[in-house]
Amino acid sequence: MRNIKLKIAYDGGRYYGWQRLKDNDQTIQGKLESVISEMVQSYTEIIGSGRTDAGVHAKGQITNFHTDSIMTLEEMHRYINRYLPQDIVVKEITQVSDRFHSRYHAKSKKYTYYVWNHYTHSPFHRKYSCHLPKKLDVPLMKEAAAKFIGTHDFIGFSSLKKTKKSTLRTINELNILSQDNLMSFTFVGDGFLYNMIRIIVGSLVEIGLHEKELSHIDKVLEKNVRSKAGITMPPQGLFLEEVYY
Amino acid sequence: MRNIKLKIAYDGGRYYGWQRLKDNDQTIQGKLESVISEMVQSYTEIIGSGRTDAGVHAKGQITNFHTDSIMTLEEMHRYINRYLPQDIVVKEITQVSDRFHSRYHAKSKKYTYYVWNHYTHSPFHRKYSCHLPKKLDVPLMKEAAAKFIGTHDFIGFSSLKKTKKSTLRTINELNILSQDNLMSFTFVGDGFLYNMIRIIVGSLVEIGLHEKELSHIDKVLEKNVRSKAGITMPPQGLFLEEVYY
């Protein structure tokens, strides 16, 4: 069987997230599976590098599927983009080795969260950022961000209930950029717990608004109590940028 | 009476353009007039620096209106943004001299047209650019763009019917930038005829696709025959960026 890898971009605004739901095909995985299964005339499971939540966007989600189809890659590319809704696009299609698995083999991921920090919102960013009208203390937030770098138990910065799996994760980079009124928080790490990025950004925002002290972050990282971490930022500011293998 | 100047951004995608229509309030001017007239409890005309066509966007449209209202600027700003649809935003509000007129006093304007030049479209740019899948010859287009700089009779590059008014216009800048897959065409000039920017970009695109020769532009500029100029590009790639006074 051939193993086909797709690099995908989507505007998650209209969708209930990546993962296929039983009674609802308004998911990214559901849309892809229905178009690709129709194309190859046989039910085809699409494996994603990971789930994205409802409303979260992607510029470089990686997926793969197995097929016996004899269509060329160019034919598949044209077919899939033609029948997908316009807010989901296959950017690249390649044939990979049998053993490639887009989830198991993902080594790390890059996500960016956008905040529009100005008194008025922008009509062009409102669906792709969180609007914060109060001026944020960016230097202080950069200082706070540095505390997350490295390997920590991030359970306090996630929405996970009890779990037996390890909640240790490594954040390799967390860069904050502020240009004109748009702030971006770029994360590179080996994996992220449920809602982890949105809660870390929420915690940084509370520090940038001087609602919490810098030392607060150390406390949550040490004691791992979710109730003490910041709010969960809304999904529309979050983009899965790249998956590294 | 007070004279209030507004700097406005809008996503033109849902609108029939700037200018108020009799039987249709789905215009930018119509929306502003209805919110502001309600605010000051008296019909108030909103003067714009110029019209934008259906589907065209603005980041810095300038408008003004006269009022006897005693509301503070902050109160007006909050009220207007609260009642406008989310795709129209007042970015700045200032009180100006009685004599200021946003149309008559405009000295020049900056517009940008965006083209997404890649085999696949981007879900994040599809409403804000024109998608051209074939690779464009950018250096050749830059050479062609230089021909438009200066004062010319641009009647051949407009959708105007016969007119008695002067069709001489001066283009001070026309810069083409190409970054990743996004190309931008930035125009600064003292005024633009009906559809002029969209037709100039269409003419440059035909050259970039090697469908027409460079010399073709000189011919149209000399002979002023619209039928010989390029296609009119679609509206969703066009942004009114700034108005200079």
Short mmCIF file of C-alpha atoms in Angstrom, two decimals:
data_model
loop_
_atom_site.label_atom_id
_atom_site.label_comp_id
_atom_site.label_asym_id
_atom_site.label_seq_id
_atom_site.Cartn_x
_atom_site.Cartn_y
_atom_site.Cartn_z
CA MET A 1 0.00 0.00 0.00
CA ARG A 2 1.10 3.54 -0.63
CA ASN A 3 1.53 5.91 2.32
CA ILE A 4 0.57 9.49 1.41
CA LYS A 5 1.59 12.47 3.53
CA LEU A 6 -0.32 15.75 3.35
CA LYS A 7 0.62 19.17 4.69
CA ILE A 8 -2.60 21.01 5.43
CA ALA A 9 -3.73 24.53 6.29
CA TYR A 10 -7.15 25.33 7.69
CA ASP A 11 -9.17 28.14 9.11
CA GLY A 12 -10.68 26.39 12.13
CA GLY A 13 -13.34 29.04 12.71
CA ARG A 14 -16.25 26.97 11.34
CA TYR A 15 -15.14 23.60 12.73
CA TYR A 16 -15.48 21.53 15.88
CA GLY A 17 -11.76 20.83 15.82
CA TRP A 18 -9.60 18.20 14.18
CA GLN A 19 -11.11 14.99 15.50
CA ARG A 20 -13.95 13.27 13.65
CA LEU A 21 -17.19 13.12 15.65
CA LYS A 22 -19.82 10.47 15.34
CA ASP A 23 -22.86 12.57 14.56
CA ASN A 24 -21.20 15.64 13.15
CA ASP A 25 -19.03 15.92 10.10
CA GLN A 26 -18.09 19.54 10.81
CA THR A 27 -14.56 18.49 11.76
CA ILE A 28 -11.31 18.77 9.80
CA GLN A 29 -10.61 15.04 9.96
CA GLY A 30 -14.20 14.29 8.96
CA LYS A 31 -14.03 16.57 5.91
CA LEU A 32 -10.71 15.09 4.77
CA GLU A 33 -11.86 11.52 5.28
CA SER A 34 -15.05 12.07 3.35
CA VAL A 35 -13.29 13.68 0.34
CA ILE A 36 -10.39 11.20 0.29
CA SER A 37 -12.60 8.12 0.83
CA GLU A 38 -14.74 9.26 -2.08
CA MET A 39 -11.63 9.82 -4.19
CA VAL A 40 -10.22 6.33 -3.64
CA GLN A 41 -13.68 4.70 -3.44
CA SER A 42 -12.98 3.06 -0.10
CA TYR A 43 -13.14 4.20 3.53
CA THR A 44 -9.80 5.77 4.37
CA GLU A 45 -8.66 6.83 7.81
CA ILE A 46 -6.68 10.06 7.96
CA ILE A 47 -4.07 10.12 10.72
CA GLY A 48 -3.19 13.58 12.06
CA SER A 49 -0.05 14.69 13.94
CA GLY A 50 -2.38 15.63 16.79
CA ARG A 51 -5.75 17.13 17.51
CA THR A 52 -6.50 20.79 17.30
CA ASP A 53 -9.45 22.09 19.32
CA ALA A 54 -12.59 23.72 18.01
CA GLY A 55 -11.77 27.10 16.48
CA VAL A 56 -8.00 26.54 16.36
CA HIS A 57 -6.26 27.12 13.01
CA ALA A 58 -3.38 25.36 11.26
CA LYS A 59 -0.83 26.45 8.68
CA GLY A 60 1.12 23.21 8.68
CA GLN A 61 -0.85 20.29 10.11
CA ILE A 62 0.68 16.98 8.96
CA THR A 63 -1.47 13.97 8.15
CA ASN A 64 -1.08 10.68 6.33
CA PHE A 65 -3.20 7.90 4.89
CA HIS A 66 -2.72 4.53 3.25
CA THR A 67 -4.23 3.68 -0.11
CA ASP A 68 -4.04 1.29 -3.03
CA SER A 69 -5.11 4.01 -5.43
CA ILE A 70 -3.10 4.31 -8.63
CA MET A 71 -3.80 8.02 -9.03
CA THR A 72 -0.73 10.23 -9.37
CA LEU A 73 0.11 12.64 -6.54
CA GLU A 74 -0.81 15.56 -8.81
CA GLU A 75 -4.21 14.04 -9.56
CA MET A 76 -4.87 13.48 -5.87
CA HIS A 77 -3.76 17.00 -4.97
CA ARG A 78 -6.09 18.54 -7.54
CA TYR A 79 -9.01 16.30 -6.60
CA ILE A 80 -8.75 16.86 -2.84
CA ASN A 81 -8.44 20.64 -3.05
CA ARG A 82 -11.30 20.79 -5.52
CA TYR A 83 -13.72 18.98 -3.24
CA LEU A 84 -12.59 20.29 0.15
CA PRO A 85 -14.33 23.41 1.49
CA GLN A 86 -12.31 26.57 0.75
CA ASP A 87 -11.16 26.96 4.34
CA ILE A 88 -9.20 23.69 4.26
CA VAL A 89 -6.30 23.45 1.80
CA VAL A 90 -3.77 20.72 1.06
CA LYS A 91 -0.51 22.62 0.59
CA GLU A 92 1.78 19.70 -0.18
CA ILE A 93 1.39 16.03 -0.99
CA THR A 94 4.21 13.49 -0.95
CA GLN A 95 4.56 9.73 -0.91
CA VAL A 96 6.50 8.51 2.12
CA SER A 97 7.84 5.23 3.46
CA ASP A 98 5.36 2.68 4.69
CA ARG A 99 6.44 3.17 8.26
CA PHE A 100 5.84 6.92 8.50
CA HIS A 101 3.13 7.77 11.06
CA SER A 102 2.24 11.44 11.39
CA ARG A 103 1.43 11.20 15.11
CA TYR A 104 3.92 8.67 16.49
CA HIS A 105 6.88 10.09 14.62
CA ALA A 106 6.29 13.77 15.38
CA LYS A 107 9.31 14.99 17.35
CA SER A 108 8.20 18.51 18.10
CA LYS A 109 5.71 21.16 17.09
CA LYS A 110 5.55 24.89 16.63
CA TYR A 111 2.45 26.84 17.64
CA THR A 112 1.80 30.58 17.59
CA TYR A 113 -0.79 32.45 19.62
CA TYR A 114 -1.78 35.97 18.45
CA VAL A 115 -3.03 38.83 20.61
CA TRP A 116 -4.28 42.10 19.15
CA ASN A 117 -3.25 44.65 21.76
CA HIS A 118 -4.90 47.96 20.95
CA TYR A 119 -7.81 50.01 22.19
CA THR A 120 -9.83 49.05 19.08
CA HIS A 121 -9.91 45.66 17.39
CA SER A 122 -8.91 45.14 13.76
CA PRO A 123 -11.53 43.81 11.34
CA PHE A 124 -8.77 41.77 9.67
CA HIS A 125 -7.41 40.14 12.84
CA ARG A 126 -10.55 39.61 14.86
CA LYS A 127 -11.00 36.01 13.70
CA TYR A 128 -7.30 35.24 14.08
CA SER A 129 -6.32 36.78 17.41
CA CYS A 130 -7.60 37.55 20.87
CA HIS A 131 -8.39 41.23 21.39
CA LEU A 132 -6.91 42.77 24.55
CA PRO A 133 -7.60 46.51 24.69
CA LYS A 134 -5.41 47.27 27.76
CA LYS A 135 -1.73 47.90 27.08
CA LEU A 136 0.41 44.91 28.06
CA ASP A 137 3.81 45.13 29.79
CA VAL A 138 5.77 43.26 27.12
CA PRO A 139 9.25 43.30 28.76
CA LEU A 140 7.77 41.80 31.93
CA MET A 141 5.97 39.14 29.89
CA LYS A 142 9.24 38.21 28.16
CA GLU A 143 10.86 37.78 31.56
CA ALA A 144 7.97 35.56 32.63
CA ALA A 145 8.10 33.54 29.40
CA ALA A 146 11.70 32.53 30.08
CA LYS A 147 10.53 30.59 33.15
CA PHE A 148 8.67 28.07 30.96
CA ILE A 149 11.72 27.08 28.91
CA GLY A 150 13.01 23.60 29.68
CA THR A 151 11.45 20.42 31.01
CA HIS A 152 8.67 20.83 33.57
CA ASP A 153 5.60 19.07 34.82
CA PHE A 154 2.99 21.25 33.09
CA ILE A 155 -0.08 19.65 34.68
CA GLY A 156 -0.82 22.96 36.45
CA PHE A 157 -0.97 24.65 33.04
CA SER A 158 -3.41 22.24 31.44
CA SER A 159 -7.08 21.35 31.52
CA LEU A 160 -6.34 17.67 32.01
CA LYS A 161 -8.20 15.78 34.66
CA LYS A 162 -6.18 13.17 36.59
CA THR A 163 -3.98 11.16 34.27
CA LYS A 164 -1.59 8.27 34.67
CA LYS A 165 0.49 9.37 31.70
CA SER A 166 3.50 11.59 32.17
CA THR A 167 2.75 15.31 32.13
CA LEU A 168 6.41 16.25 31.77
CA ARG A 169 6.98 18.29 28.64
CA THR A 170 9.90 20.24 27.23
CA ILE A 171 9.49 23.74 25.81
CA ASN A 172 12.51 24.58 23.67
CA GLU A 173 11.45 28.07 22.60
CA LEU A 174 8.89 30.61 23.70
CA ASN A 175 9.34 33.87 21.82
CA ILE A 176 7.20 36.93 22.23
CA LEU A 177 7.17 39.44 19.38
CA SER A 178 5.29 42.70 19.38
CA GLN A 179 4.90 44.55 16.11
CA ASP A 180 2.51 47.42 15.62
CA ASN A 181 -0.47 46.19 17.61
CA LEU A 182 -0.04 42.48 16.99
CA MET A 183 1.71 40.32 19.58
CA SER A 184 2.73 36.77 18.83
CA PHE A 185 3.72 34.02 21.26
CA THR A 186 5.64 31.29 19.44
CA PHE A 187 6.13 27.93 21.17
CA VAL A 188 8.37 25.09 20.06
CA GLY A 189 8.20 21.97 22.19
CA ASP A 190 8.10 18.18 22.16
CA GLY A 191 4.40 18.11 22.92
CA PHE A 192 1.70 20.13 24.63
CA LEU A 193 -0.93 19.05 27.14
CA TYR A 194 -4.61 19.81 26.67
CA ASN A 195 -5.07 23.62 26.54
CA MET A 196 -1.47 24.12 27.71
CA ILE A 197 -0.57 26.87 25.25
CA ARG A 198 -3.79 28.80 25.79
CA ILE A 199 -3.32 28.62 29.58
CA ILE A 200 0.36 29.64 29.44
CA VAL A 201 -0.55 32.64 27.26
CA GLY A 202 -3.39 33.45 29.68
CA SER A 203 -0.91 33.36 32.57
CA LEU A 204 1.52 35.63 30.69
CA VAL A 205 -1.30 38.04 29.90
CA GLU A 206 -2.25 38.30 33.59
CA ILE A 207 1.36 39.23 34.33
CA GLY A 208 1.41 41.71 31.45
CA LEU A 209 -1.69 43.36 32.95
CA HIS A 210 0.01 43.44 36.38
CA GLU A 211 -2.76 41.30 37.80
CA LYS A 212 -0.32 38.67 39.03
CA GLU A 213 3.31 38.65 40.14
CA LEU A 214 6.16 37.05 38.23
CA SER A 215 6.78 34.68 41.12
CA HIS A 216 3.32 33.27 40.61
CA ILE A 217 4.53 31.22 37.65
CA ASP A 218 7.25 29.54 39.70
CA LYS A 219 4.65 28.57 42.26
CA VAL A 220 2.35 26.94 39.73
CA LEU A 221 5.28 25.14 38.09
CA GLU A 222 6.35 23.81 41.51
CA LYS A 223 2.98 22.95 42.99
CA ASN A 224 1.13 22.07 39.81
CA VAL A 225 -2.23 23.47 40.86
CA ARG A 226 -4.35 24.33 37.84
CA SER A 227 -6.66 26.62 39.78
CA LYS A 228 -3.75 28.98 40.36
CA ALA A 229 -2.71 29.32 36.72
CA GLY A 230 -4.09 31.92 34.34
CA ILE A 231 -7.24 31.92 32.27
CA THR A 232 -7.57 29.83 29.11
CA MET A 233 -7.28 32.13 26.11
CA PRO A 234 -9.92 31.73 23.37
CA PRO A 235 -9.14 29.36 20.46
CA GLN A 236 -9.21 31.76 17.51
CA GLY A 237 -5.74 33.17 18.32
CA LEU A 238 -4.01 29.79 18.09
CA PHE A 239 -2.24 28.39 15.00
CA LEU A 240 -0.45 25.05 14.60
CA GLU A 241 2.47 26.26 12.48
CA GLU A 242 4.71 23.28 11.89
CA VAL A 243 5.31 19.69 12.87
CA TYR A 244 8.90 18.46 12.96
CA TYR A 245 9.92 14.83 12.33
CA MET B 1 -20.83 73.03 15.13
CA ARG B 2 -18.09 70.52 15.86
CA ASN B 3 -16.31 68.77 13.00
CA ILE B 4 -15.34 65.19 13.89
CA LYS B 5 -12.79 63.20 11.90
CA LEU B 6 -12.76 59.40 11.98
CA LYS B 7 -10.11 56.98 10.79
CA ILE B 8 -11.86 53.77 9.84
CA ALA B 9 -10.94 50.18 8.96
CA TYR B 10 -13.35 47.78 7.33
CA ASP B 11 -13.53 44.35 5.81
CA GLY B 12 -15.51 45.15 2.67
CA GLY B 13 -16.39 41.52 1.94
CA ARG B 14 -20.02 41.78 3.04
CA TYR B 15 -20.71 45.26 1.68
CA TYR B 16 -21.83 46.94 -1.53
CA GLY B 17 -19.01 49.45 -1.20
CA TRP B 18 -18.63 52.78 0.56
CA GLN B 19 -21.47 54.79 -0.93
CA ARG B 20 -24.92 54.78 0.66
CA LEU B 21 -27.63 53.30 -1.58
CA LYS B 22 -31.28 54.21 -1.49
CA ASP B 23 -32.83 50.82 -0.92
CA ASN B 24 -29.93 49.02 0.67
CA ASP B 25 -28.15 49.82 3.87
CA GLN B 26 -25.46 47.20 3.29
CA THR B 27 -22.91 49.93 2.59
CA ILE B 28 -20.12 51.31 4.78
CA GLN B 29 -21.42 54.87 4.61
CA GLY B 30 -24.95 53.66 5.32
CA LYS B 31 -23.87 51.71 8.43
CA LEU B 32 -21.88 54.65 9.77
CA GLU B 33 -24.65 57.16 9.13
CA SER B 34 -27.24 55.01 10.81
CA VAL B 35 -25.13 54.46 13.98
CA ILE B 36 -23.93 58.07 14.20
CA SER B 37 -27.35 59.60 13.44
CA GLU B 38 -28.82 57.45 16.21
CA MET B 39 -26.03 58.52 18.55
CA VAL B 40 -26.55 62.26 18.05
CA GLN B 41 -30.33 61.87 17.57
CA SER B 42 -30.34 63.72 14.26
CA TYR B 43 -29.64 62.75 10.65
CA THR B 44 -25.91 63.14 10.09
CA GLU B 45 -24.14 62.88 6.76
CA ILE B 46 -20.78 61.13 6.81
CA ILE B 47 -18.30 62.48 4.26
CA GLY B 48 -15.68 59.99 3.05
CA SER B 49 -12.30 60.70 1.43
CA GLY B 50 -13.60 58.77 -1.56
CA ARG B 51 -15.65 55.76 -2.51
CA THR B 52 -14.44 52.22 -2.29
CA ASP B 53 -16.12 49.63 -4.50
CA ALA B 54 -18.10 46.59 -3.42
CA GLY B 55 -15.79 44.08 -1.75
CA VAL B 56 -12.84 46.48 -1.36
CA HIS B 57 -11.29 46.82 2.12
CA ALA B 58 -9.86 49.78 4.04
CA LYS B 59 -7.31 50.08 6.83
CA GLY B 60 -7.30 53.87 6.91
CA GLN B 61 -10.38 55.39 5.28
CA ILE B 62 -10.86 58.99 6.50
CA THR B 63 -14.30 60.45 7.09
CA ASN B 64 -15.79 63.44 8.88
CA PHE B 65 -19.14 64.69 10.10
CA HIS B 66 -20.59 67.81 11.72
CA THR B 67 -22.54 67.69 14.94
CA ASP B 68 -23.84 69.77 17.84
CA SER B 69 -23.52 66.82 20.19
CA ILE B 70 -21.88 67.52 23.54
CA MET B 71 -20.60 63.97 23.93
CA THR B 72 -16.86 63.65 24.55
CA LEU B 73 -14.71 62.05 21.83
CA GLU B 74 -14.17 59.03 24.08
CA GLU B 75 -17.91 58.59 24.55
CA MET B 76 -18.49 58.81 20.79
CA HIS B 77 -15.66 56.38 20.05
CA ARG B 78 -17.06 53.80 22.47
CA TYR B 79 -20.64 54.26 21.28
CA ILE B 80 -19.86 53.98 17.56
CA ASN B 81 -17.66 50.89 17.85
CA ARG B 82 -20.21 49.27 20.12
CA TYR B 83 -23.05 49.60 17.62
CA LEU B 84 -21.16 49.12 14.34
CA PRO B 85 -20.94 45.59 12.93
CA GLN B 86 -17.64 43.91 13.89
CA ASP B 87 -16.21 44.24 10.39
CA ILE B 88 -16.21 48.05 10.56
CA VAL B 89 -14.04 49.69 13.23
CA VAL B 90 -13.34 53.32 14.09
CA LYS B 91 -9.61 53.34 14.85
CA GLU B 92 -9.20 57.02 15.74
CA ILE B 93 -11.47 59.95 16.44
CA THR B 94 -10.35 63.58 16.59
CA GLN B 95 -11.98 66.97 16.50
CA VAL B 96 -10.72 69.09 13.61
CA SER B 97 -11.16 72.62 12.32
CA ASP B 98 -14.51 73.58 10.87
CA ARG B 99 -13.05 73.79 7.39
CA PHE B 100 -11.65 70.26 7.17
CA HIS B 101 -13.33 68.20 4.43
CA SER B 102 -12.20 64.59 4.11
CA ARG B 103 -12.75 64.48 0.34
CA TYR B 104 -11.82 67.96 -0.90
CA HIS B 105 -8.68 68.21 1.21
CA ALA B 106 -7.25 64.76 0.47
CA LYS B 107 -3.89 65.32 -1.27
CA SER B 108 -2.99 61.73 -2.02
CA LYS B 109 -3.82 58.15 -1.16
CA LYS B 110 -2.07 54.88 -0.65
CA TYR B 111 -3.65 51.63 -1.85
CA THR B 112 -2.28 48.08 -1.77
CA TYR B 113 -3.39 45.19 -3.95
CA TYR B 114 -2.51 41.64 -2.81
CA VAL B 115 -1.96 38.60 -5.00
CA TRP B 116 -1.46 35.10 -3.57
CA ASN B 117 0.92 33.49 -6.05
CA HIS B 118 1.16 29.80 -5.31
CA TYR B 119 -0.20 26.56 -6.70
CA THR B 120 -2.63 26.29 -3.75
CA HIS B 121 -4.56 29.13 -2.14
CA SER B 122 -4.23 30.02 1.54
CA PRO B 123 -7.33 29.75 3.73
CA PHE B 124 -6.15 32.89 5.55
CA HIS B 125 -5.59 35.05 2.46
CA ARG B 126 -8.40 33.92 0.19
CA LYS B 127 -10.72 36.76 1.24
CA TYR B 128 -7.92 39.33 1.12
CA SER B 129 -6.06 38.59 -2.09
CA CYS B 130 -6.50 37.34 -5.63
CA HIS B 131 -5.25 33.80 -6.12
CA LEU B 132 -2.96 33.28 -9.14
CA PRO B 133 -1.61 29.73 -9.26
CA LYS B 134 0.87 30.29 -12.13
CA LYS B 135 4.29 31.62 -11.17
CA LEU B 136 4.65 35.31 -12.07
CA ASP B 137 7.78 36.89 -13.53
CA VAL B 138 8.31 39.45 -10.75
CA PRO B 139 11.43 41.23 -12.13
CA LEU B 140 9.62 41.84 -15.42
CA MET B 141 6.57 43.16 -13.56
CA LYS B 142 8.76 45.59 -11.62
CA GLU B 143 10.16 46.87 -14.90
CA ALA B 144 6.64 47.33 -16.23
CA ALA B 145 5.47 49.03 -13.02
CA ALA B 146 8.07 51.78 -13.45
CA LYS B 147 6.30 52.90 -16.63
CA PHE B 148 3.27 54.07 -14.64
CA ILE B 149 5.23 56.43 -12.38
CA GLY B 150 4.60 60.10 -13.11
CA THR B 151 1.73 62.07 -14.62
CA HIS B 152 -0.26 60.35 -17.36
CA ASP B 153 -3.70 60.31 -18.87
CA PHE B 154 -4.93 57.08 -17.31
CA ILE B 155 -8.28 56.89 -19.16
CA GLY B 156 -7.06 53.71 -20.90
CA PHE B 157 -6.57 52.10 -17.50
CA SER B 158 -10.01 52.88 -16.12
CA SER B 159 -13.61 51.76 -16.48
CA LEU B 160 -14.81 55.32 -16.98
CA LYS B 161 -17.19 56.07 -19.78
CA LYS B 162 -16.64 59.35 -21.62
CA THR B 163 -15.96 62.15 -19.19
CA LYS B 164 -15.38 65.89 -19.47
CA LYS B 165 -13.27 65.96 -16.32
CA SER B 166 -9.52 65.59 -16.53
CA THR B 167 -8.27 62.04 -16.48
CA LEU B 168 -4.68 63.07 -15.82
CA ARG B 169 -3.37 61.55 -12.62
CA THR B 170 0.03 61.33 -10.97
CA ILE B 171 1.36 58.10 -9.53
CA ASN B 172 4.24 58.86 -7.15
CA GLU B 173 5.04 55.31 -6.10
CA LEU B 174 4.24 51.83 -7.35
CA ASN B 175 6.16 49.23 -5.37
CA ILE B 176 5.94 45.50 -5.88
CA LEU B 177 7.00 43.29 -3.01
CA SER B 178 7.05 39.51 -3.08
CA GLN B 179 7.42 37.66 0.21
CA ASP B 180 6.82 33.95 0.56
CA ASN B 181 3.77 33.52 -1.66
CA LEU B 182 2.20 36.91 -1.09
CA MET B 183 2.78 39.72 -3.59
CA SER B 184 1.77 43.28 -2.83
CA PHE B 185 1.38 46.21 -5.24
CA THR B 186 1.49 49.49 -3.32
CA PHE B 187 0.31 52.65 -5.07
CA VAL B 188 0.69 56.22 -3.86
CA GLY B 189 -0.91 58.88 -6.04
CA ASP B 190 -2.93 62.05 -6.07
CA GLY B 191 -6.08 60.22 -7.11
CA PHE B 192 -7.22 57.17 -8.98
CA LEU B 193 -9.83 56.79 -11.70
CA TYR B 194 -12.63 54.24 -11.50
CA ASN B 195 -11.09 50.72 -11.32
CA MET B 196 -7.67 52.17 -12.22
CA ILE B 197 -5.66 50.22 -9.65
CA ARG B 198 -7.38 46.94 -10.40
CA ILE B 199 -6.80 47.40 -14.14
CA ILE B 200 -3.14 48.41 -13.72
CA VAL B 201 -2.53 45.32 -11.55
CA GLY B 202 -4.37 43.21 -14.15
CA SER B 203 -2.09 44.64 -16.87
CA LEU B 204 1.01 43.90 -14.77
CA VAL B 205 -0.21 40.35 -14.16
CA GLU B 206 -0.62 39.74 -17.90
CA ILE B 207 2.99 40.81 -18.35
CA GLY B 208 4.10 38.63 -15.42
CA LEU B 209 2.41 35.67 -17.13
CA HIS B 210 4.16 36.56 -20.43
CA GLU B 211 0.79 37.00 -22.08
CA LYS B 212 1.61 40.54 -23.16
CA GLU B 213 4.79 42.44 -24.01
CA LEU B 214 6.26 45.23 -21.92
CA SER B 215 5.76 47.66 -24.79
CA HIS B 216 2.04 47.10 -24.56
CA ILE B 217 1.83 49.40 -21.55
CA ASP B 218 3.44 52.28 -23.41
CA LYS B 219 0.91 51.85 -26.19
CA VAL B 220 -2.08 52.01 -23.87
CA LEU B 221 -0.61 55.02 -22.05
CA GLU B 222 -0.12 56.78 -25.37
CA LYS B 223 -3.34 55.84 -27.13
CA ASN B 224 -5.62 55.56 -24.11
CA VAL B 225 -7.68 52.66 -25.39
CA ARG B 226 -9.28 50.76 -22.52
CA SER B 227 -9.92 47.67 -24.60
CA LYS B 228 -6.19 47.14 -24.92
CA ALA B 229 -5.40 47.30 -21.20
CA GLY B 230 -5.40 44.29 -18.89
CA ILE B 231 -8.27 42.62 -17.06
CA THR B 232 -9.83 44.17 -13.98
CA MET B 233 -8.64 42.29 -10.92
CA PRO B 234 -11.29 41.20 -8.39
CA PRO B 235 -12.05 43.56 -5.48
CA GLN B 236 -11.10 41.41 -2.48
CA GLY B 237 -7.35 41.99 -3.02
CA LEU B 238 -7.62 45.79 -2.72
CA PHE B 239 -7.04 47.83 0.46
CA LEU B 240 -7.28 51.60 0.93
CA GLU B 241 -4.31 52.01 3.28
CA GLU B 242 -3.98 55.72 3.99
CA VAL B 243 -5.23 59.13 3.00
CA TYR B 244 -2.78 62.03 3.14
CA TYR B 245 -3.80 65.65 3.80
#
